[in-house]
Amino acid sequence: MALVISGALLLESAPVYAVTPEENGYVTEEGTNPEQQTEQTTEPEEPEEPEINTVTMKVCVRSVSLYMEPSIYAASVAVPYREEIDVTDYIIPNVDMEWVMVYYQGNTYYIPRNQQSESLSVSMPEPAFRGNTPYQQRVMDLLKEIVENWKTRYGHNSSNGVPDKKKVYTFDCSGLAAYTANKAMQPFMPVYRLSTSIVSLYNMDLIYNEGYENELRAKTVCQGTLEESKLEPGDVLFFNLYTEEDGTQSAKGYNHCGIYIGNGEMVHSSHSFDGKVRIMPINGIYEKNFVLARRYLPESVSALNERYYTILTGTKIYKERSTASKVAAVMPIESPVDVMCFGPGKWVYVKTGTGVCGFVMKKNLCRNFAEQNVMCYVRTVSLKLCRIFSLKKEYMWISRGDVVQYVGRVGASNYYEVSYAGQRYYVYSKNGIKKKLSTSVIYPD
């Protein structure tokens, strides 16, 4: 009896190694050590992801395509010349080619590995922007300012740099070329004006300086083949980039232009790349479609800067060389103006004391009134003519509308010399002669 009971107790306390999977989550063979089995079935740790390193590179061709997926059939974006791209060392093998992951403007893209080596560069020299002459250097300074400071505000539009109602500045290709040339030309040719039309830029061999003595010569530097050795900073390059609906090139022979800045680069404004004013290389598509290069050679006009005087009451200064143009200012008789330059025609370019510039007819100016037979009418009800410098002795009166010949002011005094009936007289006036004499029969109210 005791043996039976002790056997039962022995059976109850004996360990049992064969258990079901539902109880412990794994199955062990009878007689094995469960601690050893646990060590054998532990899952290995996942390897750490490799660190992705990046290096900043610049586009060294006209543009490079970045793809949303590592496939040439995926959507893509075009990144223009000199834009920065962060290139990683993360390579994705593919059946046809290897792809490199890149970052651009905060987004992830992919580029074929061979295209990366051909289109991106770690280091690129800064644009030259150096001219060979004072005029060329002024063009370069203007272009540098436009590219560095204004490019985010400039888009494509048929404009020469004049802001619109929203104060947004825009350029088309020829407008940019004319704008920089006109601004750079002012110290050399004050009345010079280059047309913003690409047709005028392309066709004119001689662009005259508003009909004045000297002219702006447009020299064709190279034609048909782009020879960089013949170019200088400031040269305008013309291209035939766009095609007609049938796939042929434009019948005009030209439809785009840019300004050469040296080192194989130009500045231009284009429809492409958000319509910005950008620096572009002249090789590739531009060299292939090159038409000709023109150099505009300024020759300084005769900048007289001499003092002349108006001989009319109400002398008009026009903005253009035409009486039909807008009037910039109306000058009284004997008003001083600085003549900037004379031309062969009947117009003179002048600047007033207030800074107004415009055109005046030559016949309305003289160096001093003694050189002219200026016939004037009496504006006031009566006018006292003195034989000597005295208002109390030897004088006579003439009436409104009578005609006298005005000679000019006597030194710095308040007396003005006139001729009446063949005799010399003097008119006294503290406020000038313009209120007492007029060159036309116009009386005050």
CSV table of C-alpha atoms in Angstrom, one decimal:
chain,number,residue,atom,x,y,z
A,1,MET,CA,0.0,0.0,0.0
A,2,ALA,CA,2.8,2.3,0.9
A,3,LEU,CA,4.5,1.4,-2.3
A,4,VAL,CA,1.5,2.3,-4.4
A,5,ILE,CA,1.1,5.7,-2.7
A,6,SER,CA,4.8,6.6,-3.1
A,7,GLY,CA,4.7,5.7,-6.8
A,8,ALA,CA,1.7,7.9,-7.4
A,9,LEU,CA,3.5,10.8,-5.7
A,10,LEU,CA,6.5,10.1,-7.9
A,11,LEU,CA,4.5,10.3,-11.0
A,12,GLU,CA,2.8,13.6,-10.0
A,13,SER,CA,6.1,15.3,-9.3
A,14,ALA,CA,8.0,14.1,-12.4
A,15,PRO,CA,8.7,16.8,-15.1
A,16,VAL,CA,6.9,16.5,-18.4
A,17,TYR,CA,8.7,17.8,-21.5
A,18,ALA,CA,6.3,17.0,-24.2
A,19,VAL,CA,3.8,19.9,-24.5
A,20,THR,CA,1.5,21.2,-27.1
A,21,PRO,CA,2.4,24.3,-29.3
A,22,GLU,CA,-0.7,26.1,-28.0
A,23,GLU,CA,0.7,26.1,-24.5
A,24,ASN,CA,4.3,27.4,-25.1
A,25,GLY,CA,4.3,28.6,-28.6
A,26,TYR,CA,6.9,26.1,-29.8
A,27,VAL,CA,7.4,22.4,-29.9
A,28,THR,CA,10.3,20.5,-28.2
A,29,GLU,CA,11.4,17.0,-28.6
A,30,GLU,CA,11.1,14.8,-25.5
A,31,GLY,CA,14.3,14.8,-23.4
A,32,THR,CA,15.8,18.2,-24.7
A,33,ASN,CA,16.7,21.2,-22.7
A,34,PRO,CA,14.2,24.0,-23.1
A,35,GLU,CA,16.8,26.7,-22.4
A,36,GLN,CA,19.0,25.4,-25.2
A,37,GLN,CA,16.0,25.3,-27.5
A,38,THR,CA,15.2,29.0,-26.7
A,39,GLU,CA,18.7,30.1,-27.7
A,40,GLN,CA,18.5,28.3,-31.0
A,41,THR,CA,15.2,29.9,-32.1
A,42,THR,CA,16.0,33.6,-31.3
A,43,GLU,CA,15.4,35.8,-34.5
A,44,PRO,CA,18.5,37.7,-35.8
A,45,GLU,CA,18.6,41.5,-35.5
A,46,GLU,CA,17.8,43.6,-38.6
A,47,PRO,CA,20.9,45.3,-40.1
A,48,GLU,CA,21.0,49.2,-39.8
A,49,GLU,CA,20.2,51.2,-43.0
A,50,PRO,CA,23.4,52.6,-44.6
A,51,GLU,CA,23.9,56.3,-44.1
A,52,ILE,CA,23.1,58.4,-47.2
A,53,ASN,CA,25.8,61.0,-48.0
A,54,THR,CA,25.1,64.0,-50.3
A,55,VAL,CA,27.3,66.4,-52.2
A,56,THR,CA,26.0,69.7,-53.8
A,57,MET,CA,26.6,69.8,-57.6
A,58,LYS,CA,25.6,72.4,-60.3
A,59,VAL,CA,24.0,71.8,-63.7
A,60,CYS,CA,26.7,72.3,-66.3
A,61,VAL,CA,24.5,71.9,-69.4
A,62,ARG,CA,21.5,73.9,-70.6
A,63,SER,CA,19.2,71.7,-68.5
A,64,VAL,CA,19.0,68.3,-66.9
A,65,SER,CA,15.9,66.1,-66.4
A,66,LEU,CA,15.2,64.7,-62.9
A,67,TYR,CA,12.7,61.8,-62.7
A,68,MET,CA,10.1,61.2,-60.0
A,69,GLU,CA,10.8,57.4,-60.2
A,70,PRO,CA,13.9,55.5,-61.4
A,71,SER,CA,12.4,55.1,-64.9
A,72,ILE,CA,12.7,57.2,-68.1
A,73,TYR,CA,8.9,56.8,-68.4
A,74,ALA,CA,8.2,58.5,-65.1
A,75,ALA,CA,7.3,62.2,-64.8
A,76,SER,CA,10.2,64.6,-64.7
A,77,VAL,CA,11.2,68.2,-64.1
A,78,ALA,CA,13.8,70.2,-66.1
A,79,VAL,CA,16.5,71.9,-64.0
A,80,PRO,CA,18.3,74.8,-65.8
A,81,TYR,CA,22.0,75.6,-66.1
A,82,ARG,CA,23.9,76.5,-62.9
A,83,GLU,CA,21.1,75.4,-60.5
A,84,GLU,CA,22.2,73.4,-57.5
A,85,ILE,CA,21.3,69.7,-56.9
A,86,ASP,CA,22.1,67.6,-53.9
A,87,VAL,CA,23.4,64.3,-55.2
A,88,THR,CA,23.4,61.2,-52.9
A,89,ASP,CA,25.6,58.1,-53.0
A,90,TYR,CA,22.4,55.9,-53.0
A,91,ILE,CA,22.6,53.8,-56.2
A,92,ILE,CA,19.6,51.9,-57.5
A,93,PRO,CA,20.5,49.2,-60.0
A,94,ASN,CA,18.1,48.6,-62.9
A,95,VAL,CA,18.0,46.3,-65.9
A,96,ASP,CA,19.0,49.0,-68.4
A,97,MET,CA,20.9,51.5,-66.3
A,98,GLU,CA,21.9,52.6,-62.8
A,99,TRP,CA,20.0,55.4,-61.1
A,100,VAL,CA,21.2,57.9,-58.5
A,101,MET,CA,18.9,59.4,-55.9
A,102,VAL,CA,19.1,63.2,-55.7
A,103,TYR,CA,17.4,66.1,-53.8
A,104,TYR,CA,16.2,69.3,-55.5
A,105,GLN,CA,14.1,72.0,-53.8
A,106,GLY,CA,13.2,69.7,-50.9
A,107,ASN,CA,12.0,66.9,-53.1
A,108,THR,CA,13.5,63.5,-54.0
A,109,TYR,CA,14.2,62.7,-57.6
A,110,TYR,CA,16.3,60.2,-59.6
A,111,ILE,CA,18.8,60.6,-62.4
A,112,PRO,CA,20.6,58.1,-64.6
A,113,ARG,CA,24.1,57.6,-63.4
A,114,ASN,CA,25.7,58.3,-66.8
A,115,GLN,CA,23.7,61.5,-67.1
A,116,GLN,CA,24.8,62.7,-63.7
A,117,SER,CA,28.5,62.4,-64.7
A,118,GLU,CA,27.8,64.3,-68.0
A,119,SER,CA,25.4,67.0,-66.8
A,120,LEU,CA,26.5,67.8,-63.2
A,121,SER,CA,29.7,69.4,-61.9
A,122,VAL,CA,31.0,69.8,-58.3
A,123,SER,CA,32.7,73.1,-59.1
A,124,MET,CA,32.0,75.7,-61.8
A,125,PRO,CA,33.8,79.1,-62.2
A,126,GLU,CA,31.7,82.2,-61.5
A,127,PRO,CA,30.4,84.1,-64.6
A,128,ALA,CA,32.9,86.5,-66.0
A,129,PHE,CA,30.9,89.7,-66.3
A,130,ARG,CA,34.0,91.6,-67.4
A,131,GLY,CA,34.0,94.1,-70.3
A,132,ASN,CA,36.9,95.2,-72.6
A,133,THR,CA,35.7,98.8,-73.0
A,134,PRO,CA,33.9,101.2,-70.7
A,135,TYR,CA,30.7,100.7,-72.6
A,136,GLN,CA,31.0,96.9,-72.4
A,137,GLN,CA,31.7,97.0,-68.7
A,138,ARG,CA,28.6,99.0,-68.1
A,139,VAL,CA,26.6,96.4,-70.0
A,140,MET,CA,28.2,93.7,-67.8
A,141,ASP,CA,27.4,95.6,-64.6
A,142,LEU,CA,23.8,95.9,-65.6
A,143,LEU,CA,23.4,92.3,-66.5
A,144,LYS,CA,25.0,91.1,-63.3
A,145,GLU,CA,22.6,93.2,-61.3
A,146,ILE,CA,19.6,91.9,-63.3
A,147,VAL,CA,20.7,88.2,-62.9
A,148,GLU,CA,21.6,88.4,-59.2
A,149,ASN,CA,19.0,90.8,-57.8
A,150,TRP,CA,16.1,91.0,-60.3
A,151,LYS,CA,15.8,87.5,-61.7
A,152,THR,CA,13.0,86.4,-59.3
A,153,ARG,CA,10.9,89.3,-60.5
A,154,TYR,CA,11.5,89.1,-64.2
A,155,GLY,CA,9.5,87.0,-66.5
A,156,HIS,CA,8.9,86.8,-70.2
A,157,ASN,CA,6.8,89.5,-71.7
A,158,SER,CA,7.2,91.9,-74.7
A,159,SER,CA,8.7,94.6,-72.6
A,160,ASN,CA,11.9,96.6,-72.3
A,161,GLY,CA,12.2,96.5,-68.5
A,162,VAL,CA,9.4,99.0,-67.6
A,163,PRO,CA,7.4,97.8,-64.7
A,164,ASP,CA,3.7,97.0,-65.1
A,165,LYS,CA,0.8,98.3,-62.9
A,166,LYS,CA,1.7,95.7,-60.3
A,167,LYS,CA,5.4,96.9,-60.3
A,168,VAL,CA,6.6,93.7,-61.8
A,169,TYR,CA,9.5,94.0,-64.2
A,170,THR,CA,9.5,91.8,-67.3
A,171,PHE,CA,11.8,91.3,-70.3
A,172,ASP,CA,11.6,89.5,-73.6
A,173,CYS,CA,14.9,88.5,-75.3
A,174,SER,CA,15.3,91.6,-77.5
A,175,GLY,CA,13.9,93.9,-74.7
A,176,LEU,CA,16.7,92.8,-72.4
A,177,ALA,CA,19.3,93.4,-75.1
A,178,ALA,CA,17.9,96.9,-75.9
A,179,TYR,CA,17.4,97.8,-72.2
A,180,THR,CA,21.0,97.1,-71.2
A,181,ALA,CA,22.5,98.8,-74.3
A,182,ASN,CA,20.4,101.9,-73.8
A,183,LYS,CA,21.3,102.2,-70.2
A,184,ALA,CA,25.0,101.6,-70.8
A,185,MET,CA,25.0,104.1,-73.7
A,186,GLN,CA,23.8,107.2,-71.9
A,187,PRO,CA,27.2,108.6,-70.9
A,188,PHE,CA,28.5,108.2,-74.5
A,189,MET,CA,25.4,109.1,-76.5
A,190,PRO,CA,22.8,111.0,-74.5
A,191,VAL,CA,20.1,110.9,-77.2
A,192,TYR,CA,20.8,107.3,-78.3
A,193,ARG,CA,17.9,104.9,-78.3
A,194,LEU,CA,18.1,101.3,-79.5
A,195,SER,CA,14.8,99.6,-80.6
A,196,THR,CA,13.5,96.8,-78.4
A,197,SER,CA,12.3,94.9,-81.6
A,198,ILE,CA,14.3,91.8,-82.4
A,199,VAL,CA,13.7,92.7,-86.1
A,200,SER,CA,15.5,96.1,-85.7
A,201,LEU,CA,18.3,94.5,-83.7
A,202,TYR,CA,18.9,91.9,-86.3
A,203,ASN,CA,18.4,93.8,-89.5
A,204,MET,CA,20.1,97.2,-88.9
A,205,ASP,CA,23.7,97.6,-89.9
A,206,LEU,CA,23.7,101.2,-88.9
A,207,ILE,CA,21.6,102.5,-86.1
A,208,TYR,CA,21.6,106.3,-86.2
A,209,ASN,CA,21.9,108.4,-83.1
A,210,GLU,CA,18.5,110.1,-83.5
A,211,GLY,CA,19.7,111.9,-86.6
A,212,TYR,CA,22.7,113.5,-85.0
A,213,GLU,CA,26.3,113.8,-86.1
A,214,ASN,CA,27.6,110.4,-85.1
A,215,GLU,CA,26.1,107.0,-85.4
A,216,LEU,CA,26.1,103.7,-83.6
A,217,ARG,CA,27.6,101.1,-85.8
A,218,ALA,CA,26.3,97.5,-85.7
A,219,LYS,CA,29.1,95.2,-86.7
A,220,THR,CA,28.5,91.6,-87.6
A,221,VAL,CA,31.2,89.6,-85.7
A,222,CYS,CA,30.5,86.1,-87.0
A,223,GLN,CA,27.7,84.5,-89.0
A,224,GLY,CA,26.6,80.9,-89.6
A,225,THR,CA,29.1,79.3,-87.2
A,226,LEU,CA,29.5,80.4,-83.6
A,227,GLU,CA,33.2,81.2,-83.2
A,228,GLU,CA,33.8,82.1,-79.6
A,229,SER,CA,37.3,83.5,-80.3
A,230,LYS,CA,35.7,86.3,-82.2
A,231,LEU,CA,33.2,87.3,-79.5
A,232,GLU,CA,33.5,90.0,-76.9
A,233,PRO,CA,31.3,90.7,-73.8
A,234,GLY,CA,28.2,92.6,-74.8
A,235,ASP,CA,27.8,91.1,-78.3
A,236,VAL,CA,24.2,90.2,-79.1
A,237,LEU,CA,23.8,86.6,-80.3
A,238,PHE,CA,20.9,85.7,-82.6
A,239,PHE,CA,19.4,82.2,-82.9
A,240,ASN,CA,16.7,80.3,-84.8
A,241,LEU,CA,15.4,78.1,-82.0
A,242,TYR,CA,11.7,77.6,-82.6
A,243,THR,CA,10.1,75.5,-85.3
A,244,GLU,CA,7.0,75.9,-87.4
A,245,GLU,CA,4.0,73.6,-87.2
A,246,ASP,CA,5.3,71.4,-89.9
A,247,GLY,CA,8.6,70.9,-88.0
A,248,THR,CA,10.7,73.2,-90.1
A,249,GLN,CA,12.7,76.1,-88.6
A,250,SER,CA,11.3,79.6,-88.5
A,251,ALA,CA,11.2,81.2,-91.9
A,252,LYS,CA,12.5,84.5,-90.4
A,253,GLY,CA,15.9,83.0,-89.8
A,254,TYR,CA,16.0,84.4,-86.2
A,255,ASN,CA,13.7,84.3,-83.3
A,256,HIS,CA,15.8,84.6,-80.1
A,257,CYS,CA,18.8,86.5,-78.9
A,258,GLY,CA,21.1,86.7,-75.9
A,259,ILE,CA,24.0,88.8,-74.7
A,260,TYR,CA,27.4,87.2,-74.5
A,261,ILE,CA,29.2,87.7,-71.1
A,262,GLY,CA,32.4,85.7,-71.8
A,263,ASN,CA,33.7,82.2,-70.9
A,264,GLY,CA,31.1,80.5,-73.2
A,265,GLU,CA,28.1,82.0,-71.4
A,266,MET,CA,25.3,84.4,-72.3
A,267,VAL,CA,22.4,86.1,-70.4
A,268,HIS,CA,19.0,85.9,-71.9
A,269,SER,CA,15.2,86.0,-71.2
A,270,SER,CA,13.2,83.0,-72.4
A,271,HIS,CA,9.9,81.3,-72.2
A,272,SER,CA,11.6,78.3,-70.6
A,273,PHE,CA,12.4,77.8,-66.9
A,274,ASP,CA,9.6,79.9,-65.5
A,275,GLY,CA,10.5,82.8,-67.9
A,276,LYS,CA,13.4,84.0,-65.9
A,277,VAL,CA,16.4,86.1,-66.9
A,278,ARG,CA,19.2,83.5,-66.7
A,279,ILE,CA,22.7,82.6,-67.6
A,280,MET,CA,23.0,79.9,-70.2
A,281,PRO,CA,25.9,78.2,-72.0
A,282,ILE,CA,26.2,79.0,-75.7
A,283,ASN,CA,27.1,75.4,-76.7
A,284,GLY,CA,24.6,72.7,-77.4
A,285,ILE,CA,21.2,73.8,-78.7
A,286,TYR,CA,22.3,77.4,-79.0
A,287,GLU,CA,25.5,76.7,-80.9
A,288,LYS,CA,23.6,74.3,-83.2
A,289,ASN,CA,20.9,77.0,-84.1
A,290,PHE,CA,23.3,80.0,-84.1
A,291,VAL,CA,22.6,82.7,-86.8
A,292,LEU,CA,24.9,85.6,-86.3
A,293,ALA,CA,26.5,87.8,-83.6
A,294,ARG,CA,26.3,91.6,-83.6
A,295,ARG,CA,28.5,94.1,-81.8
A,296,TYR,CA,27.1,97.6,-81.2
A,297,LEU,CA,29.9,100.2,-81.2
A,298,PRO,CA,29.1,103.5,-79.5
A,299,GLU,CA,30.8,106.7,-80.7
A,300,SER,CA,30.4,109.7,-78.4
A,301,VAL,CA,28.4,112.5,-79.8
A,302,SER,CA,29.5,116.1,-79.5
A,303,ALA,CA,28.4,116.6,-75.9
A,304,LEU,CA,28.6,120.4,-75.8
A,305,ASN,CA,27.1,121.1,-72.4
A,306,GLU,CA,27.1,124.8,-73.4
A,307,ARG,CA,24.7,127.5,-72.0
A,308,TYR,CA,22.1,128.9,-74.4
A,309,TYR,CA,18.9,130.9,-73.8
A,310,THR,CA,15.4,130.7,-75.1
A,311,ILE,CA,14.2,133.6,-77.2
A,312,LEU,CA,10.5,132.9,-77.0
A,313,THR,CA,8.0,133.2,-74.3
A,314,GLY,CA,6.6,129.7,-74.0
A,315,THR,CA,9.4,127.9,-75.7
A,316,LYS,CA,8.4,124.2,-75.7
A,317,ILE,CA,10.8,121.3,-75.0
A,318,TYR,CA,9.5,118.2,-76.6
A,319,LYS,CA,10.3,114.6,-75.5
A,320,GLU,CA,10.9,113.6,-79.1
A,321,ARG,CA,12.1,115.4,-82.3
A,322,SER,CA,8.5,116.3,-83.3
A,323,THR,CA,6.0,119.0,-82.4
A,324,ALA,CA,3.4,116.2,-82.3
A,325,SER,CA,5.2,114.5,-79.3
A,326,LYS,CA,4.6,115.2,-75.7
A,327,VAL,CA,5.8,118.5,-74.2
A,328,ALA,CA,8.4,118.0,-71.4
A,329,ALA,CA,8.5,121.6,-70.3
A,330,VAL,CA,7.5,125.1,-71.3
A,331,MET,CA,10.2,127.8,-70.9
A,332,PRO,CA,9.8,131.6,-70.6
A,333,ILE,CA,11.9,134.0,-72.6
A,334,GLU,CA,15.6,134.2,-71.7
A,335,SER,CA,15.6,130.9,-69.8
A,336,PRO,CA,19.0,129.2,-69.6
A,337,VAL,CA,19.3,125.7,-70.9
A,338,ASP,CA,22.3,123.5,-71.4
A,339,VAL,CA,22.7,122.2,-74.9
A,340,MET,CA,23.9,118.6,-74.8
A,341,CYS,CA,24.5,118.1,-78.5
A,342,PHE,CA,23.7,119.6,-81.8
A,343,GLY,CA,22.6,117.7,-84.9
A,344,PRO,CA,22.4,118.4,-88.6
A,345,GLY,CA,18.7,118.9,-88.5
A,346,LYS,CA,16.6,121.6,-86.9
A,347,TRP,CA,16.5,120.1,-83.5
A,348,VAL,CA,18.8,120.5,-80.5
A,349,TYR,CA,18.9,118.2,-77.4
A,350,VAL,CA,18.9,120.3,-74.2
A,351,LYS,CA,18.7,119.9,-70.4
A,352,THR,CA,17.0,122.5,-68.2
A,353,GLY,CA,18.1,123.6,-64.8
A,354,THR,CA,15.5,121.3,-63.2
A,355,GLY,CA,16.9,118.3,-65.0
A,356,VAL,CA,14.3,118.0,-67.7
A,357,CYS,CA,15.8,116.8,-71.0
A,358,GLY,CA,14.2,117.1,-74.4
A,359,PHE,CA,14.4,118.6,-77.9
A,360,VAL,CA,14.1,122.2,-78.9
A,361,MET,CA,14.1,123.8,-82.3
A,362,LYS,CA,17.4,125.5,-83.1
A,363,LYS,CA,15.7,128.8,-84.1
A,364,ASN,CA,14.3,129.1,-80.6
A,365,LEU,CA,17.8,129.3,-78.9
A,366,CYS,CA,20.7,131.7,-78.9
A,367,ARG,CA,23.9,132.2,-77.0
A,368,ASN,CA,22.9,135.7,-75.9
A,369,PHE,CA,20.2,138.1,-77.1
A,370,ALA,CA,22.7,140.6,-78.6
A,371,GLU,CA,23.4,138.2,-81.4
A,372,GLN,CA,19.7,137.9,-82.4
A,373,ASN,CA,17.1,140.3,-83.8
A,374,VAL,CA,14.5,139.2,-81.3
A,375,MET,CA,11.3,141.2,-82.0
A,376,CYS,CA,9.0,141.4,-79.0
A,377,TYR,CA,5.7,142.9,-78.1
A,378,VAL,CA,4.8,144.9,-75.1
A,379,ARG,CA,2.8,142.8,-72.7
A,380,THR,CA,1.9,145.5,-70.1
A,381,VAL,CA,-0.6,148.4,-70.6
A,382,SER,CA,2.4,150.7,-71.0
A,383,LEU,CA,6.2,150.4,-70.9
A,384,LYS,CA,8.7,153.0,-69.8
A,385,LEU,CA,11.8,153.3,-72.0
A,386,CYS,CA,14.7,155.1,-70.4
A,387,ARG,CA,17.5,156.8,-72.4
A,388,ILE,CA,19.9,156.4,-69.4
A,389,PHE,CA,20.0,154.2,-66.3
A,390,SER,CA,17.5,156.3,-64.5
A,391,LEU,CA,13.7,156.1,-64.1
A,392,LYS,CA,13.3,159.8,-63.5
A,393,LYS,CA,15.2,161.4,-66.4
A,394,GLU,CA,15.0,161.1,-70.2
A,395,TYR,CA,12.3,158.5,-70.6
A,396,MET,CA,9.2,157.9,-72.8
A,397,TRP,CA,6.2,155.6,-72.7
A,398,ILE,CA,5.0,153.1,-75.3
A,399,SER,CA,1.8,151.1,-75.3
A,400,ARG,CA,0.7,147.5,-75.1
A,401,GLY,CA,1.3,145.7,-78.5
A,402,ASP,CA,4.1,148.0,-79.6
A,403,VAL,CA,7.1,146.2,-81.1
A,404,VAL,CA,10.7,146.5,-79.8
A,405,GLN,CA,13.9,144.7,-80.6
A,406,TYR,CA,15.1,143.0,-77.4
A,407,VAL,CA,18.9,143.0,-77.1
A,408,GLY,CA,19.5,141.6,-73.6
A,409,ARG,CA,20.3,142.2,-70.0
A,410,VAL,CA,22.8,144.8,-69.0
A,411,GLY,CA,25.3,142.8,-66.9
A,412,ALA,CA,23.9,141.8,-63.5
A,413,SER,CA,21.7,144.9,-63.2
A,414,ASN,CA,17.9,145.1,-63.4
A,415,TYR,CA,18.1,147.0,-66.7
A,416,TYR,CA,17.4,145.4,-70.1
A,417,GLU,CA,18.5,146.9,-73.4
A,418,VAL,CA,16.0,147.2,-76.2
A,419,SER,CA,15.8,149.1,-79.5
A,420,TYR,CA,12.8,151.1,-80.5
A,421,ALA,CA,12.4,153.3,-83.6
A,422,GLY,CA,16.1,153.0,-84.3
A,423,GLN,CA,17.1,154.3,-80.8
A,424,ARG,CA,18.6,152.4,-77.9
A,425,TYR,CA,16.6,152.4,-74.6
A,426,TYR,CA,16.6,150.6,-71.3
A,427,VAL,CA,13.8,148.9,-69.5
A,428,TYR,CA,13.9,148.5,-65.7
A,429,SER,CA,12.5,145.3,-64.1
A,430,LYS,CA,13.3,143.6,-60.8
A,431,ASN,CA,11.5,140.4,-61.8
A,432,GLY,CA,13.0,139.9,-65.3
A,433,ILE,CA,11.8,141.0,-68.7
A,434,LYS,CA,9.5,138.1,-69.4
A,435,LYS,CA,6.5,139.8,-67.8
A,436,LYS,CA,6.9,142.9,-69.8
A,437,LEU,CA,7.8,141.6,-73.3
A,438,SER,CA,6.6,138.7,-75.3
A,439,THR,CA,7.7,137.2,-78.6
A,440,SER,CA,4.0,136.7,-79.6
A,441,VAL,CA,0.9,138.9,-79.3
A,442,ILE,CA,-0.3,137.3,-76.1
A,443,TYR,CA,-1.5,139.6,-73.4
A,444,PRO,CA,-2.1,138.7,-69.8
A,445,ASP,CA,-5.7,138.5,-68.5
